[in-house]
Structures are given as structure tokens and as C-alpha cells.
Short mmCIF file of C-alpha atoms in Angstrom, two decimals:
data_model
loop_
_atom_site.label_atom_id
_atom_site.label_comp_id
_atom_site.label_asym_id
_atom_site.label_seq_id
_atom_site.Cartn_x
_atom_site.Cartn_y
_atom_site.Cartn_z
CA THR A 1 202.82 317.39 76.12
CA ALA A 2 206.43 317.80 77.22
CA GLY A 3 206.74 314.00 77.29
CA PHE A 4 205.64 313.75 73.68
CA ILE A 5 207.91 316.61 72.59
CA ALA A 6 210.93 314.98 74.27
CA ASN A 7 209.92 311.55 72.99
CA PRO A 8 212.30 311.42 69.99
CA PHE A 9 215.21 312.31 72.28
CA PHE A 10 214.62 309.94 75.21
CA GLY A 11 213.00 306.84 73.76
CA GLN A 12 209.47 305.57 73.64
CA PHE A 13 208.26 307.45 76.74
CA ALA A 14 209.98 310.38 78.40
CA TRP A 15 207.66 309.79 81.38
CA ASN A 16 206.81 306.63 83.25
CA PRO A 17 203.17 305.71 82.54
CA GLU A 18 203.01 303.20 85.41
CA GLN A 19 204.11 305.80 87.96
CA PHE A 20 201.83 308.42 86.43
CA PHE A 21 198.72 306.24 86.59
CA GLY A 22 199.74 304.91 90.02
CA ALA A 23 199.92 308.51 91.26
CA ILE A 24 196.52 309.31 89.75
CA LEU A 25 194.99 306.20 91.37
CA SER A 26 196.56 307.06 94.74
CA ALA A 27 195.26 310.63 94.61
CA TRP A 28 191.80 309.35 93.69
CA LEU A 29 191.78 306.88 96.62
CA ILE A 30 192.95 309.51 99.09
CA ALA A 31 190.30 311.96 97.86
CA ALA A 32 187.60 309.28 98.17
CA VAL A 33 188.60 308.52 101.76
CA VAL A 34 188.77 312.20 102.74
CA GLN A 35 185.40 313.01 101.16
CA GLU A 36 183.59 310.00 102.62
CA PRO A 37 185.26 308.69 105.81
CA ARG A 38 182.63 305.91 106.18
CA SER A 39 183.09 304.53 102.66
CA PHE A 40 184.35 301.06 101.81
CA SER A 41 187.73 302.58 100.84
CA ALA A 42 188.07 304.30 104.21
CA ARG A 43 187.14 301.11 106.07
CA ALA A 44 189.63 299.15 103.96
CA PHE A 45 192.41 301.60 104.82
CA SER A 46 191.42 301.33 108.51
CA TRP A 47 191.90 297.54 108.47
CA GLY A 48 194.25 296.63 111.33
CA PRO A 49 197.01 294.87 109.34
CA LEU A 50 197.11 297.71 106.81
CA VAL A 51 197.30 300.31 109.59
CA GLY A 52 200.06 298.24 111.19
CA LEU A 53 201.95 298.20 107.90
CA GLY A 54 201.62 301.98 107.81
CA VAL A 55 203.09 302.22 111.29
CA ILE A 56 206.20 300.20 110.35
CA SER A 57 206.35 301.35 106.71
CA TYR A 58 209.48 303.47 107.14
CA GLY A 59 211.36 300.48 108.56
CA VAL A 60 210.11 298.28 105.71
CA TYR A 61 211.33 300.92 103.25
CA VAL A 62 214.75 301.17 104.87
CA TYR A 63 215.44 297.50 105.64
CA HIS A 64 213.98 295.76 102.58
CA VAL A 65 217.11 296.62 100.59
CA PHE A 66 219.41 294.73 102.95
CA ALA A 67 217.22 291.72 103.69
CA PRO A 68 218.02 289.54 100.63
CA ARG A 69 221.78 289.81 101.19
CA ALA A 70 221.47 289.20 104.92
CA VAL A 71 219.13 286.22 104.42
CA GLY A 72 221.39 284.81 101.69
CA PHE A 73 224.39 285.14 103.99
CA VAL A 74 222.62 283.35 106.84
CA LEU A 75 221.45 280.57 104.51
CA ARG A 76 225.01 280.02 103.25
CA GLN A 77 226.37 279.99 106.81
CA LEU A 78 223.81 277.37 107.77
CA ASP A 79 224.66 275.25 104.67
CA MET A 80 221.06 275.37 103.49
CA PRO A 81 220.23 274.03 100.00
CA ALA A 82 221.13 276.46 97.21
CA TRP A 83 217.52 276.62 95.94
CA MET A 84 216.54 278.43 99.15
CA GLY A 85 218.88 281.31 98.29
CA SER A 86 217.07 282.41 95.14
CA GLY A 87 213.64 282.93 93.66
CA PHE A 88 210.50 282.70 95.75
CA PRO A 89 212.11 281.14 98.86
CA LEU A 90 214.56 284.05 99.09
CA LEU A 91 211.74 286.53 98.49
CA ALA A 92 209.57 285.00 101.22
CA LEU A 93 212.39 284.75 103.77
CA SER A 94 213.52 288.29 102.96
CA ALA A 95 209.98 289.61 103.43
CA VAL A 96 209.68 287.91 106.82
CA ALA A 97 213.10 289.23 107.87
CA THR A 98 212.18 292.74 106.69
CA PHE A 99 208.94 292.76 108.68
CA VAL A 100 210.58 291.38 111.83
CA VAL A 101 213.40 293.93 111.71
CA ALA A 102 210.96 296.76 110.92
CA ILE A 103 208.73 295.83 113.87
CA VAL A 104 211.70 295.62 116.25
CA SER A 105 213.04 298.91 114.88
CA TRP A 106 209.67 300.59 115.40
CA ARG A 107 209.29 299.31 118.94
CA PHE A 108 212.79 300.00 120.25
CA MET A 109 213.98 302.93 118.13
CA GLU A 110 211.30 304.85 116.24
CA LYS A 111 208.53 304.80 118.87
CA PRO A 112 210.74 306.04 121.76
CA ILE A 113 212.12 308.80 119.54
CA ASN A 114 208.63 309.84 118.44
CA GLU A 115 207.43 309.86 122.05
CA ALA A 116 210.40 311.97 123.20
CA ARG A 117 210.22 314.44 120.30
CA PRO A 118 207.59 316.80 121.80
CA SER A 119 209.67 317.39 124.93
CA TRP A 120 212.78 318.01 122.78
CA GLN A 121 210.84 320.49 120.67
CA GLU A 122 209.49 322.26 123.76
CA ARG A 123 212.95 322.57 125.32
CA THR A 124 214.43 323.87 122.07
CA ALA A 125 211.61 326.36 121.61
CA SER A 126 211.81 327.59 125.22
CA ARG A 127 215.57 328.16 124.86
CA LYS A 128 214.86 330.30 121.81
CA GLY A 129 211.95 332.09 123.51
CA GLN A 130 209.42 330.66 121.08
CA HIS A 131 205.98 329.21 121.65
CA LEU A 132 205.05 325.94 119.94
CA PRO A 133 201.63 325.79 118.30
CA ASP A 134 199.19 323.23 119.63
CA PRO A 135 199.54 319.88 117.86
CA ILE A 136 197.11 319.13 115.05
CA PRO A 137 194.41 316.81 116.39
CA ALA A 138 194.16 313.33 114.89
CA PRO A 139 191.24 312.66 112.54
CA ALA A 140 188.15 311.28 114.27
CA HIS A 141 188.41 308.00 112.32
CA ALA A 142 192.03 307.30 113.36
CA THR A 143 192.16 303.95 115.13
CA ARG A 144 195.72 303.49 116.40
CA SER A 145 197.67 305.82 118.63
CA GLU A 146 200.97 304.45 117.23
CA ALA A 147 200.14 305.89 113.82
CA HIS A 148 200.50 309.49 115.06
#
């Protein structure tokens, strides 16, 4: 209701319907997977490439912003045809560059940090005289150790 009250002040919609319905759909899918771990939805989310994307998703999020400029720069330095620096060719090359950089970032930066974090936490807690709780066990249907 607040969106409709504010409507005259902020334009046609004071809320973003696409984000709202996307959030509703996401919540519905998550609930379906949690309630029935053997469902088609759960199996779809356990598909290897999708799990792999989840593992590198932070890198994709961080690096996708820089990829088009970096790819465009490299294309200009290599005197590639101008059509490669815009539209679908730029999108495709930027996507490939984003995934390559995200994978390398995961392997050589994020994964070592994640593996070292428990020992850092234990040392910090022991210096403060605290006890760390046991880690939360992974769900039974988890398929990749990198995802934790």
C-alpha cells in the first residue's frame, strides 16, 4: 500500500515490480528445495555447472563490472575490428573474461583464504579466552566441498 500512496510523488511505481516478483519467485524456489530435497528443483540446483557458478559467484559479481572496459582496451591494443568492441561480441568476450578471472580469483585468492579462516578464528578466539562453537554441518545433499 505504501507504494500506491507514494505513487503520485515518485512516478508510475514507487517500487520495482520486477525485483519484487523476482524476490517472490526466489523465495518460492528456495522453499521448494528446502521442503523437498529430492525434487526436480533441488536436482536442478545441484547440477554441476550451476554449483560451480555458485562457487565463483562472488568473483563474477566483482569482476563483471570491469570486464567490458578491459576487453575493449585489449581489442583496441590488438587493432581488432571495431565491430568486436560493441554489442554481442563485446558481451561474449566480457563474459568469458569475467569467468576466467573469477575462476583464477577463486583458486588462488578466495579458496586459500577460506581454508585458512578457521585457524585464524581459533587463534583469535584463544587469545581472547573464547571457545568457538562447532561449525554448522553441511546439508546432506551438498555435492561440492568448495561450496562451503
